[in-house]
Short mmCIF file of C-alpha atoms in Angstrom, two decimals:
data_model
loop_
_atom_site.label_atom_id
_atom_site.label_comp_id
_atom_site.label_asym_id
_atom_site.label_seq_id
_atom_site.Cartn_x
_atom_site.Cartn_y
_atom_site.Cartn_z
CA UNK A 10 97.73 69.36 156.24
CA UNK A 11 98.87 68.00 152.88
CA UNK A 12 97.13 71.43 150.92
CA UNK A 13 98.91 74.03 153.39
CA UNK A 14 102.29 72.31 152.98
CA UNK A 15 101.90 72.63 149.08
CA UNK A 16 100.49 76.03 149.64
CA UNK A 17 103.61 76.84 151.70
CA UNK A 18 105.63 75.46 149.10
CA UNK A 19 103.97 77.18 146.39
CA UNK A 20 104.36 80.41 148.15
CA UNK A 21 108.41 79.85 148.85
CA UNK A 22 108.63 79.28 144.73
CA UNK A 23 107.04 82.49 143.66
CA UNK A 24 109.07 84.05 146.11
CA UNK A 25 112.04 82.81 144.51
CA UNK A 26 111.03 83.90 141.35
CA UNK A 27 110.15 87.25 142.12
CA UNK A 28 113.66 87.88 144.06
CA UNK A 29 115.71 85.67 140.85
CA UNK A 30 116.65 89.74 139.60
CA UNK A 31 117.93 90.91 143.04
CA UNK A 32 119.96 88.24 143.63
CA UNK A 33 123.70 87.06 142.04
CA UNK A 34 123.75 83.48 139.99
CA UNK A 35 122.92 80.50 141.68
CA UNK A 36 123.69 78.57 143.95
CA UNK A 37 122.33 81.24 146.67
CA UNK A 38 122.75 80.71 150.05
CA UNK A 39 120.87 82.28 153.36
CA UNK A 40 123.43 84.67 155.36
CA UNK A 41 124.60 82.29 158.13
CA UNK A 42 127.21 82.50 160.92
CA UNK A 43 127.65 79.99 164.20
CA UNK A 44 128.77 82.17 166.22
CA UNK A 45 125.78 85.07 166.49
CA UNK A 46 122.45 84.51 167.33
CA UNK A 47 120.45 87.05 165.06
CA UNK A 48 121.19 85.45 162.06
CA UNK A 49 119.13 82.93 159.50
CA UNK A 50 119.49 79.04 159.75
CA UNK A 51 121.65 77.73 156.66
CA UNK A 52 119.78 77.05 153.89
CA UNK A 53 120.59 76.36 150.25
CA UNK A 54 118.13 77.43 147.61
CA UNK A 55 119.35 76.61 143.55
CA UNK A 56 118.24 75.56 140.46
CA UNK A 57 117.92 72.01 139.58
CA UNK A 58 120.25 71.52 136.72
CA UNK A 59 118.53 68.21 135.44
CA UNK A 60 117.05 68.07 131.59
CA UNK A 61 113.58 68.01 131.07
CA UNK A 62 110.27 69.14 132.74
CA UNK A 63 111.93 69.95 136.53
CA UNK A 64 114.50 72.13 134.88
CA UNK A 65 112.72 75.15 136.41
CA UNK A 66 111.52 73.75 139.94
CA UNK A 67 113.56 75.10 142.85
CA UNK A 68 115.14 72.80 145.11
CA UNK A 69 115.09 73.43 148.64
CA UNK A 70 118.64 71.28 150.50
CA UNK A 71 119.26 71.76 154.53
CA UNK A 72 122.80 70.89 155.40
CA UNK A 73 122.27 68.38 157.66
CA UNK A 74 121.29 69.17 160.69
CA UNK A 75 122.97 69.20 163.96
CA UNK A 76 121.61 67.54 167.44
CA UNK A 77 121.23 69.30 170.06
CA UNK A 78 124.05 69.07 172.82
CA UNK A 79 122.57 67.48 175.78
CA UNK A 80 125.11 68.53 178.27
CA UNK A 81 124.03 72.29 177.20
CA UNK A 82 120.35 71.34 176.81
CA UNK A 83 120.65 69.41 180.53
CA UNK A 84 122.01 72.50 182.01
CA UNK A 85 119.71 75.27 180.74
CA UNK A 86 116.71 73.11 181.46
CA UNK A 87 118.20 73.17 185.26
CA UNK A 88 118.45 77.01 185.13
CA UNK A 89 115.56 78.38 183.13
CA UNK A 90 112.70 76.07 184.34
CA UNK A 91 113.85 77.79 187.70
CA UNK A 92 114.13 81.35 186.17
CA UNK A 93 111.42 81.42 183.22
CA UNK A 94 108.91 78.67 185.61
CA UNK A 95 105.92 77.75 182.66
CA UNK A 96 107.64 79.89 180.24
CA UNK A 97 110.40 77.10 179.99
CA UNK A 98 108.63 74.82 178.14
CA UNK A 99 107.17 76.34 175.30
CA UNK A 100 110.94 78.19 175.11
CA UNK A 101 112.42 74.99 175.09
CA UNK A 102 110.50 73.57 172.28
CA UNK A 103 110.64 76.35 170.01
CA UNK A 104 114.56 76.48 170.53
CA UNK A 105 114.94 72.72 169.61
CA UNK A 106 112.70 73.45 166.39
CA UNK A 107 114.61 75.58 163.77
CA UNK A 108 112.81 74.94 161.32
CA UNK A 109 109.86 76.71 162.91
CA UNK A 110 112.22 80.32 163.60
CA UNK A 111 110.66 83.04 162.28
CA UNK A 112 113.26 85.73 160.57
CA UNK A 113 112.58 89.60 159.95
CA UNK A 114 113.54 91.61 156.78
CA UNK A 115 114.75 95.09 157.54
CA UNK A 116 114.74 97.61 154.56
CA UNK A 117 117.89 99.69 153.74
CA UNK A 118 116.66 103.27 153.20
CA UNK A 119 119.76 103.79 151.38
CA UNK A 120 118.85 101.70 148.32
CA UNK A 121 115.59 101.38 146.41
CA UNK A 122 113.33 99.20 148.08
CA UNK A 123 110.00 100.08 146.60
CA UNK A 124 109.82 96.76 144.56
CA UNK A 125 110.79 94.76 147.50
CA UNK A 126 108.57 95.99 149.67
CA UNK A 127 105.59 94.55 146.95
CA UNK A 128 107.44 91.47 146.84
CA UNK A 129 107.65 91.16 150.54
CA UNK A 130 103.38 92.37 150.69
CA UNK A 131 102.29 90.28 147.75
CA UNK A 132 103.15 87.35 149.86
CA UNK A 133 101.82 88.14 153.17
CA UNK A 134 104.57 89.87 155.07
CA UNK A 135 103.68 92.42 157.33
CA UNK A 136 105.25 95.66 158.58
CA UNK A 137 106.73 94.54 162.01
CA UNK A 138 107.52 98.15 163.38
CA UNK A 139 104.62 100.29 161.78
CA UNK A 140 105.52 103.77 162.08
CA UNK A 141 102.54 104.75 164.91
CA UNK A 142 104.60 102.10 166.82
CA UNK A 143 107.84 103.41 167.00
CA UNK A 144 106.26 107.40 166.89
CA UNK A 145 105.04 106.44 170.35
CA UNK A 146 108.05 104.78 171.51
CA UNK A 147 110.27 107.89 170.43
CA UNK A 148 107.54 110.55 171.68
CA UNK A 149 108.02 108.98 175.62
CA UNK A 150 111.70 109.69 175.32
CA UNK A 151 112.75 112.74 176.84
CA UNK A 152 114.97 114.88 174.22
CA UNK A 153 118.36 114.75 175.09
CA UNK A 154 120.11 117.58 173.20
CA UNK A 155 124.00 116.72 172.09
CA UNK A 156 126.35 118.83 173.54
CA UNK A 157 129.37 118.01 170.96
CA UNK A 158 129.73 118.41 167.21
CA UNK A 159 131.56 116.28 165.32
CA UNK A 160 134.67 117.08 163.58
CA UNK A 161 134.69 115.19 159.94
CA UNK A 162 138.13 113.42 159.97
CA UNK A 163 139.77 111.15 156.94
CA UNK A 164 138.46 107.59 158.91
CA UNK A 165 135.95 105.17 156.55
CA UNK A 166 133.92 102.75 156.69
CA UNK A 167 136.63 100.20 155.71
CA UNK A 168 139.90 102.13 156.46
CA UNK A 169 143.53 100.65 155.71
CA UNK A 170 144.53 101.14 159.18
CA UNK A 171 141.51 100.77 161.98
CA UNK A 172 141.28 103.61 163.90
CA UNK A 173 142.49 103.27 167.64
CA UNK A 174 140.59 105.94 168.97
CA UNK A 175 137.10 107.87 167.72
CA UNK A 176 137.53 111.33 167.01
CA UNK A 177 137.41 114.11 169.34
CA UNK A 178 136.51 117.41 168.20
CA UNK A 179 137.35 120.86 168.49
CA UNK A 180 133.60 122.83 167.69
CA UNK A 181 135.57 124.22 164.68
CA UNK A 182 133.87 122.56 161.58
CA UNK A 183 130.55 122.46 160.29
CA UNK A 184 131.33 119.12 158.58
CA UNK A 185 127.92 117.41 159.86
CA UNK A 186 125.35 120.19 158.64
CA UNK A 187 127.63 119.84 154.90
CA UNK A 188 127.24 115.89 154.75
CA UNK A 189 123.39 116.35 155.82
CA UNK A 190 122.93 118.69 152.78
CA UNK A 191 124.96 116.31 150.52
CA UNK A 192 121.92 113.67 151.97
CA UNK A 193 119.42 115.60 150.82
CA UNK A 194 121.13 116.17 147.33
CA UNK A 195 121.00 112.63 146.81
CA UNK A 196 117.36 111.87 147.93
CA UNK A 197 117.98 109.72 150.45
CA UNK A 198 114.68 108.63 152.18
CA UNK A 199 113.36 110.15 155.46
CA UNK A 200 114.64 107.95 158.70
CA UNK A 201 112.60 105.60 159.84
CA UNK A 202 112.77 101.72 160.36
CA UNK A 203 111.01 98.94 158.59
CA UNK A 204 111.21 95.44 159.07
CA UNK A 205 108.78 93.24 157.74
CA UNK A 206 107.83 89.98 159.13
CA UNK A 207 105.88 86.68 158.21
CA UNK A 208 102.96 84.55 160.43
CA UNK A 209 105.05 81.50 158.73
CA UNK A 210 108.45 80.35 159.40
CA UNK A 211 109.19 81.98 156.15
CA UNK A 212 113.22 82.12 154.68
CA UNK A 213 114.24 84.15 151.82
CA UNK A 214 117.38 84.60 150.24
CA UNK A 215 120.09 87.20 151.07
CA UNK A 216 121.99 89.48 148.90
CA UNK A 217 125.34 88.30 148.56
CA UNK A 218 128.08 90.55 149.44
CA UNK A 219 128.88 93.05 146.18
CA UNK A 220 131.68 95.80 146.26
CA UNK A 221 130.12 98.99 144.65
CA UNK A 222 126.60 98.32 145.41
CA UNK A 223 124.25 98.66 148.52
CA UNK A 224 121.65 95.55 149.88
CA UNK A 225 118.23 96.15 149.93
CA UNK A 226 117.35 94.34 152.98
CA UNK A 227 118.88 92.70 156.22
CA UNK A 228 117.98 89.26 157.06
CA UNK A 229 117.64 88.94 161.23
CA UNK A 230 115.97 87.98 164.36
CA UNK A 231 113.14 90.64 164.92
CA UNK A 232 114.05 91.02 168.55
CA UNK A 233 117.53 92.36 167.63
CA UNK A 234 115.70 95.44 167.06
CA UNK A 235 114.94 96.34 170.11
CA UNK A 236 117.80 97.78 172.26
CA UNK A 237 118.23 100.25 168.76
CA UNK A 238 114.59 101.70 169.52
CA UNK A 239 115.12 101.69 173.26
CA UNK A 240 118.25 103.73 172.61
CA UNK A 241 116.42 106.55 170.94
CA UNK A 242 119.43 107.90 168.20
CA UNK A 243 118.43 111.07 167.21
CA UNK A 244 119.81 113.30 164.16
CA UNK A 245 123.16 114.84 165.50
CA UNK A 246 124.37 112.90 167.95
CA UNK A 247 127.39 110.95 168.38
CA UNK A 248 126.67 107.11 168.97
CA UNK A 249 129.27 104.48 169.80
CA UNK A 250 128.02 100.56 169.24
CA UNK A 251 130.56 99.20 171.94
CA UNK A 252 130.48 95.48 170.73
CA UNK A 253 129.38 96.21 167.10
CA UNK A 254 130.30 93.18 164.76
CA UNK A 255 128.44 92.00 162.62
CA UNK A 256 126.90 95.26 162.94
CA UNK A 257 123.43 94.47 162.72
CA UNK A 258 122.47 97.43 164.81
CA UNK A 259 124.65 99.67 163.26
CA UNK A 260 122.74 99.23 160.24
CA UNK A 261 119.40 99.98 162.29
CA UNK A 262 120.46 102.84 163.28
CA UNK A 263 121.57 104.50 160.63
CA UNK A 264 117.87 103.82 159.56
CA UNK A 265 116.76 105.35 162.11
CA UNK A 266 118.26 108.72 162.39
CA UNK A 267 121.55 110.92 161.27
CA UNK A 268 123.60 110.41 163.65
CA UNK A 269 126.72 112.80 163.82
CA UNK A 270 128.79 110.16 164.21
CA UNK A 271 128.38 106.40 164.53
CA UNK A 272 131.65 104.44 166.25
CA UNK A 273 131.16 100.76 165.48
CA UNK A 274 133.99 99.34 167.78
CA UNK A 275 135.32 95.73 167.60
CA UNK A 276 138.65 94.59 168.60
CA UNK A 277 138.48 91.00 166.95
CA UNK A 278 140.02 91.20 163.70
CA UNK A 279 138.27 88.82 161.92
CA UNK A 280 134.98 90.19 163.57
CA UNK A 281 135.92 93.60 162.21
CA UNK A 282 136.26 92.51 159.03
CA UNK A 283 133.03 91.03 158.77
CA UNK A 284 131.46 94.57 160.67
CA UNK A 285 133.48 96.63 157.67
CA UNK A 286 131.65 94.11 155.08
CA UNK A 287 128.65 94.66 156.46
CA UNK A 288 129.10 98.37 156.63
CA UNK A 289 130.11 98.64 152.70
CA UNK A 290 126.99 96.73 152.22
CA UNK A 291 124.45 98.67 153.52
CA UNK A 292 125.72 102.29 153.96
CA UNK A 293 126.89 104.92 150.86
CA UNK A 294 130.48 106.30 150.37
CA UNK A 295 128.75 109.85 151.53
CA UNK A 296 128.62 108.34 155.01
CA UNK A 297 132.11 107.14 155.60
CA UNK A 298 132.76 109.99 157.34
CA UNK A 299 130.54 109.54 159.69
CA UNK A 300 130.07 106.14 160.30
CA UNK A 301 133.84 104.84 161.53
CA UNK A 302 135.60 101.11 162.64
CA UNK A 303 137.19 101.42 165.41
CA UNK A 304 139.34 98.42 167.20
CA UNK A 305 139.41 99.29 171.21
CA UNK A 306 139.05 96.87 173.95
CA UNK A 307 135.64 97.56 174.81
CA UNK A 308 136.32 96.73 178.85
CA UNK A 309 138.77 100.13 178.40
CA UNK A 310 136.85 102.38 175.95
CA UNK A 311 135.14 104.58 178.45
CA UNK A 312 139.08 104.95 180.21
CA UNK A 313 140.07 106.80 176.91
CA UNK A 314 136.90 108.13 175.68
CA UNK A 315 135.64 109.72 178.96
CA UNK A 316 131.51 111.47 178.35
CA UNK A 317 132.41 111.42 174.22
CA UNK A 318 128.96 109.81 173.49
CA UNK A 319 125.53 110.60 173.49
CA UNK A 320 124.34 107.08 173.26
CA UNK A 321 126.41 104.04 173.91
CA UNK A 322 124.98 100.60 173.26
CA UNK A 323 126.61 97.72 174.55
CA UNK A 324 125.66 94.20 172.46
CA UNK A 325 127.22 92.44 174.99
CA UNK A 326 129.18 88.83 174.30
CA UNK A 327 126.77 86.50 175.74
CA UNK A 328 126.04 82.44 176.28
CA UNK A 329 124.14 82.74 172.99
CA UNK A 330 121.35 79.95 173.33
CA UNK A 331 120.38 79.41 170.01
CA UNK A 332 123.83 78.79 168.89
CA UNK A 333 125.28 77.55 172.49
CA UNK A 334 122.64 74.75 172.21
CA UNK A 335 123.83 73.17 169.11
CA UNK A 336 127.98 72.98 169.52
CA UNK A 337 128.82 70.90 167.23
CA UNK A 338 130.22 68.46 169.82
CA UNK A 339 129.96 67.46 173.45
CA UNK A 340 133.08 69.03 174.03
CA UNK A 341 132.73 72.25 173.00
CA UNK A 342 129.58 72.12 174.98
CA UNK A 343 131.25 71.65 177.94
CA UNK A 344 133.87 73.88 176.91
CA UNK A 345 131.29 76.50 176.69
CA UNK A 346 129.45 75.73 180.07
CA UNK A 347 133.17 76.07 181.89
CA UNK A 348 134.02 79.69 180.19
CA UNK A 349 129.92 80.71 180.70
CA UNK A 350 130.66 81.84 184.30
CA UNK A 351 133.15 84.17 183.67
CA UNK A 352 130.78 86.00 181.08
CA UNK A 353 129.38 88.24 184.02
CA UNK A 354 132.31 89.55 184.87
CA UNK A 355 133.26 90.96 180.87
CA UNK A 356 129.97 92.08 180.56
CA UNK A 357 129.77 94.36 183.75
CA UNK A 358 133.27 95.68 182.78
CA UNK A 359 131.55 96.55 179.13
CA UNK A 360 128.49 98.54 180.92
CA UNK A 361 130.88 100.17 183.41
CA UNK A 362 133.02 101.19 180.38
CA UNK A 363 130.20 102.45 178.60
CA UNK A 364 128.97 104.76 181.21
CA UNK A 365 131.96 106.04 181.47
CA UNK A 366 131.77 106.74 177.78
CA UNK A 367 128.58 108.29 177.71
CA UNK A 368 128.29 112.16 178.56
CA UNK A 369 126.68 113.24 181.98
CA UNK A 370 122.41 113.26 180.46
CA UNK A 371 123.33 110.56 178.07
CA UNK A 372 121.93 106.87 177.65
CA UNK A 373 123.65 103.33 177.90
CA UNK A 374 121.43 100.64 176.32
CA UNK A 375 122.79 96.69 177.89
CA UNK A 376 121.52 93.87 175.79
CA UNK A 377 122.20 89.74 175.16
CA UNK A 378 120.98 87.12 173.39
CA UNK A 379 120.21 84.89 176.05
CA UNK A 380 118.08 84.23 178.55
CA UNK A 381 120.35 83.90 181.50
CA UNK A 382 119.30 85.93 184.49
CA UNK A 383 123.38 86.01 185.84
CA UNK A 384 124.07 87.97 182.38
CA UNK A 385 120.99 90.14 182.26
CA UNK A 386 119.34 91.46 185.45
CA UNK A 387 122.38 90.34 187.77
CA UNK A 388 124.80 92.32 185.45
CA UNK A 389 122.34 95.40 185.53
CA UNK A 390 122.48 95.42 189.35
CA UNK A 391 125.55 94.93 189.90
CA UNK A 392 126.60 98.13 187.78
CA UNK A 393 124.24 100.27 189.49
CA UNK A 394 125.02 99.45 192.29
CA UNK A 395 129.01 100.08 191.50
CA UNK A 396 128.08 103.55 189.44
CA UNK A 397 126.20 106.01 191.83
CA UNK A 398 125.60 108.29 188.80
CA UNK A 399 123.41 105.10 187.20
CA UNK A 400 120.13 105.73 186.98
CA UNK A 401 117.48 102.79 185.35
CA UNK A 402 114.94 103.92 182.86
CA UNK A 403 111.19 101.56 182.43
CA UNK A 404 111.16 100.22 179.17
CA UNK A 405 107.36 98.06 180.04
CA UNK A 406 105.14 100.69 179.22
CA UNK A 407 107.54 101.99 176.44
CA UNK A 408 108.66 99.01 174.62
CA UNK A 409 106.94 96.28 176.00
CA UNK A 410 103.38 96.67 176.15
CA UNK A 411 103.02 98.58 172.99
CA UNK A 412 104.85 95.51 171.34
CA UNK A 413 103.49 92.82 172.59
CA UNK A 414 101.47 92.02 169.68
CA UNK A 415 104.27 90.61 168.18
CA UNK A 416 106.86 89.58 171.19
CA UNK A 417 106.31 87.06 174.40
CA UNK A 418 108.10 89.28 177.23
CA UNK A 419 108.66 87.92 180.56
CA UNK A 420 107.07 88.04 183.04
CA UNK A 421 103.61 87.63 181.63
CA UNK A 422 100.38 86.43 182.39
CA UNK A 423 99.66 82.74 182.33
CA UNK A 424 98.26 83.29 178.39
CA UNK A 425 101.95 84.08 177.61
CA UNK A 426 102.32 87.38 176.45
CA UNK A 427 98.31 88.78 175.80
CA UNK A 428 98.36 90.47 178.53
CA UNK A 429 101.59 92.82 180.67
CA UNK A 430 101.41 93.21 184.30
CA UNK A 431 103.95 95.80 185.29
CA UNK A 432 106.49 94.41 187.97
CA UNK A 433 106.83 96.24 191.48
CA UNK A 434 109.67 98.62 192.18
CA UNK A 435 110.94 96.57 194.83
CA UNK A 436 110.63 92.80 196.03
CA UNK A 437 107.49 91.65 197.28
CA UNK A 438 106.60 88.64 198.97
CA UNK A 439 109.83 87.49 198.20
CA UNK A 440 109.04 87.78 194.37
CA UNK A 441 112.27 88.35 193.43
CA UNK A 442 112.03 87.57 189.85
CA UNK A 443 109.42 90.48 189.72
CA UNK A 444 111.49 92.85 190.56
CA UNK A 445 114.55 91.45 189.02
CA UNK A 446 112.78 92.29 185.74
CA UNK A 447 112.45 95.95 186.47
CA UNK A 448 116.11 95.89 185.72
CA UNK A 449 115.59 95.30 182.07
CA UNK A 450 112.88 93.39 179.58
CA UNK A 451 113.35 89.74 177.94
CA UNK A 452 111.82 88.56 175.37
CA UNK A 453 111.39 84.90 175.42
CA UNK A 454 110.61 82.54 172.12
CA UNK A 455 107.27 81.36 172.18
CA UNK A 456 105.12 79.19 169.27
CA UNK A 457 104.20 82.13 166.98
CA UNK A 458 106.58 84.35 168.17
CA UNK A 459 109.66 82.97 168.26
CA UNK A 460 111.77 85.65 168.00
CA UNK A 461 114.62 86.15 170.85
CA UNK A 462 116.15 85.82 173.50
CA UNK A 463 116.96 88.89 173.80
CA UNK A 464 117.26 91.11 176.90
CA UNK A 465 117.73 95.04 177.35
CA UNK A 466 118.11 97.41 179.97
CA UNK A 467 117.97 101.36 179.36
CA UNK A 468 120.53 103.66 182.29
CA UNK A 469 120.79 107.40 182.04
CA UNK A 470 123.81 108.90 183.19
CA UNK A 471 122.92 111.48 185.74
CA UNK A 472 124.08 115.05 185.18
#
């Protein structure tokens, strides 16, 4: 045990050599926030600035770390030992061991990555999302052909004044085939999404926030990846991220594809402000055109907005576990068990605003952080059964069988993940949580694969 800890060691030191040129002078801290669930556990990596032979050892300092609340802890192991059944157990242990979260590192395709990449190979990352894999997921998605251009207004990434409204365009401009050319003048790489992984609860550093220049890479949770491949952007079409901040996705998928137009909307103003940061980070001034901030209530977007979008996905506020579970006192706990029940209710209005959003053909993607059946399958239901034009697409034989190498999706079979068994279209036997999870796909931490929660749904729009 003692030779793989140093050997773990050893391996976070090199890494922190070889990354000492991408990143700004020390201290550096891991990109952390409290209140989103995809992000990287706070931890502070600097230089030891004591004389003599340690001056160049790298010293590793947690912030010290937080209990879990047991009110929260108490109340989830009430719900998901009923929900998740032997699941529960290894979920619940993984979730009350940071330390053993595993953390993805998406490339930018808008920056040069190639040394980064070597970096991230050299020291036994892995591609997460090989390109076969998401070739095949793409390939079972039937084309969906946009049936709007996009008029290029004077909106940015970080405008003065957020916009109140996205666009609407009048077919008279060919500003999208002009900004694709100006893409191609500038080399940017062919679309496609890479995020590498490690076996190893592995952290690395984050690029700190620099006007004027683009990130390399985005630290995040692995699953958060998902609902962006199950929504399928192609080049062209005109996306709106409903619940966008920190924007996360956004960033995905404008890896992904070349989208006409991207809406990131957030009406918190402090949450938009961190989306716009993001934004700058990651995308070039050749996109700002394209990719717009937008500050709508998200329950009314669809009211104003009627069949605008292609693809809507809605990131939907959630009783984030990961973070939920360690409040940094029993009374925000309990605070945050109170306001949990009203969650449903936003959410459905989000997914009933977003198909009203979406054009007749188009595609609403629903997703959470958290494992909560009321927020996930109940939500699903009850907006198809309130929107007669909602129609539920598989994901199991699209997303999660060819993926379950690397993710635990419930349900499973007994070995936790190895093997799928496809649930029945309807009840059976009274198997309710069977069919339930026709209604969407969760991904449940596991030891060794402890990335999630995270649930998605896919709904079409019927023409």
């Amino acid at each position: 045990m003692t030779l793989i800890l140093e050997s773990f060691n050893s391996t976070r030191m090199l890494i922190y050599h070889q990354f000492k040129k991408f990143l700004p002078s020390p201290p550096w801290r891991l990109w952390s926030c409290s209140v989103h669930c995809h992000t990287v556990s706070e931890v502070v990596l600097q230089l030891s600035d004591h004389k003599g032979p340690s001056n160049n050892q790298v010293i590793k300092r947690r912030r010290k770390e937080r209990p879990s609340c047991p009110s929260v802890l108490d109340r989830f192991d009430e719900q998901y030992s009923q929900e998740l059944g032997d699941l529960w157990a290894s979920s619940r242990a993984v979730l009350l061991d940071p330390h053993s979260w595993q953390y993805g590192v998406m490339l930018n395709r808008f920056s040069a990555v190639t040394d980064i990449t070597q970096i991230l190979q050299s020291q036994g990352f892995s591609s997460l999302l090989l390109q076969t894999h998401v070739s095949r997921v793409i390939s079972n998605a039937p084309p969906i052909a946009s049936n709007t251009k996009y008029k290029a207004g004077n909106e940015s990434l970080l405008p003065t004044t957020y916009v109140s409204k996205c666009p609407r365009d009048d077919g008279t401009t060919n500003a999208f085939s002009q900004e694709l050319q100006l893409e191609s003048s500038l080399s940017l790489s062919r679309p496609s999404l890479q995020c590498y992984i490690h076996p190893y609860p592995l952290w690395f550093p984050s690029q700190a926030h620099r006007p004027g220049q683009l990130k390399q890479y985005y630290l995040l949770n692995a699953a958060s990846l998902l609902p962006v491949l199950a929504l399928h952007v192609r080049d062209g079409e005109k996306v709106l991220d409903l619940c966008s901040a920190p924007g996360g996705k956004a960033i995905a998928m404008m890896q992904c594809a070349k989208p006409a137009l991207l809406c990131c909307n957030e009406p918190d103003p402090h949450r938009r402000d961190w989306l716009s940061r993001t934004l700058e980070s990651f995308l070039p001034h050749s996109l700002n055109t394209r990719v717009i901030v937008s500050a709508q209530d998200g329950r009314y977007f669809g009211q104003h907005e009627a069949g605008t979008y292609d693809k809507v996905l809605v990131d939907a506020p959630c009783s984030n576990d990961r973070s939920w579970l360690y409040s940094s006192s029993s009374q925000q706990g309990e605070q945050r068990l109170k306001e949990r029940s009203m969650l449903p209710a936003l959410q459905a209005q989000l997914l009933r605003s977003a198909m009203s959003a979406v054009r007749p053909g188009g595609v609403v993607v629903y997703s959470t952080c958290t494992l909560s059946s009321s927020e996930n399958f109940a939500v699903v239901e009850t907006v198809l059964n309130d929107c007669p034009e909602a129609e539920l697409e598989d994901l199991w034989e699209e997303i999660a069988i060819p993926l379950s190498k690397y993710f635990t999706f419930s349900p499973a079979h007994p070995d936790h993940g190895q093997t799928l068994h496809k649930p029945p279209l309807q009840p059976q036997n009274s198997t309710l949580s069977s069919y339930q999870h026709r209604l969407g796909i969760l991904v449940v931490p596991q030891p060794g694969k402890t990335w999630g929660p995270m649930f998605l749904s896919r709904i079409r729009r019927r023409k």
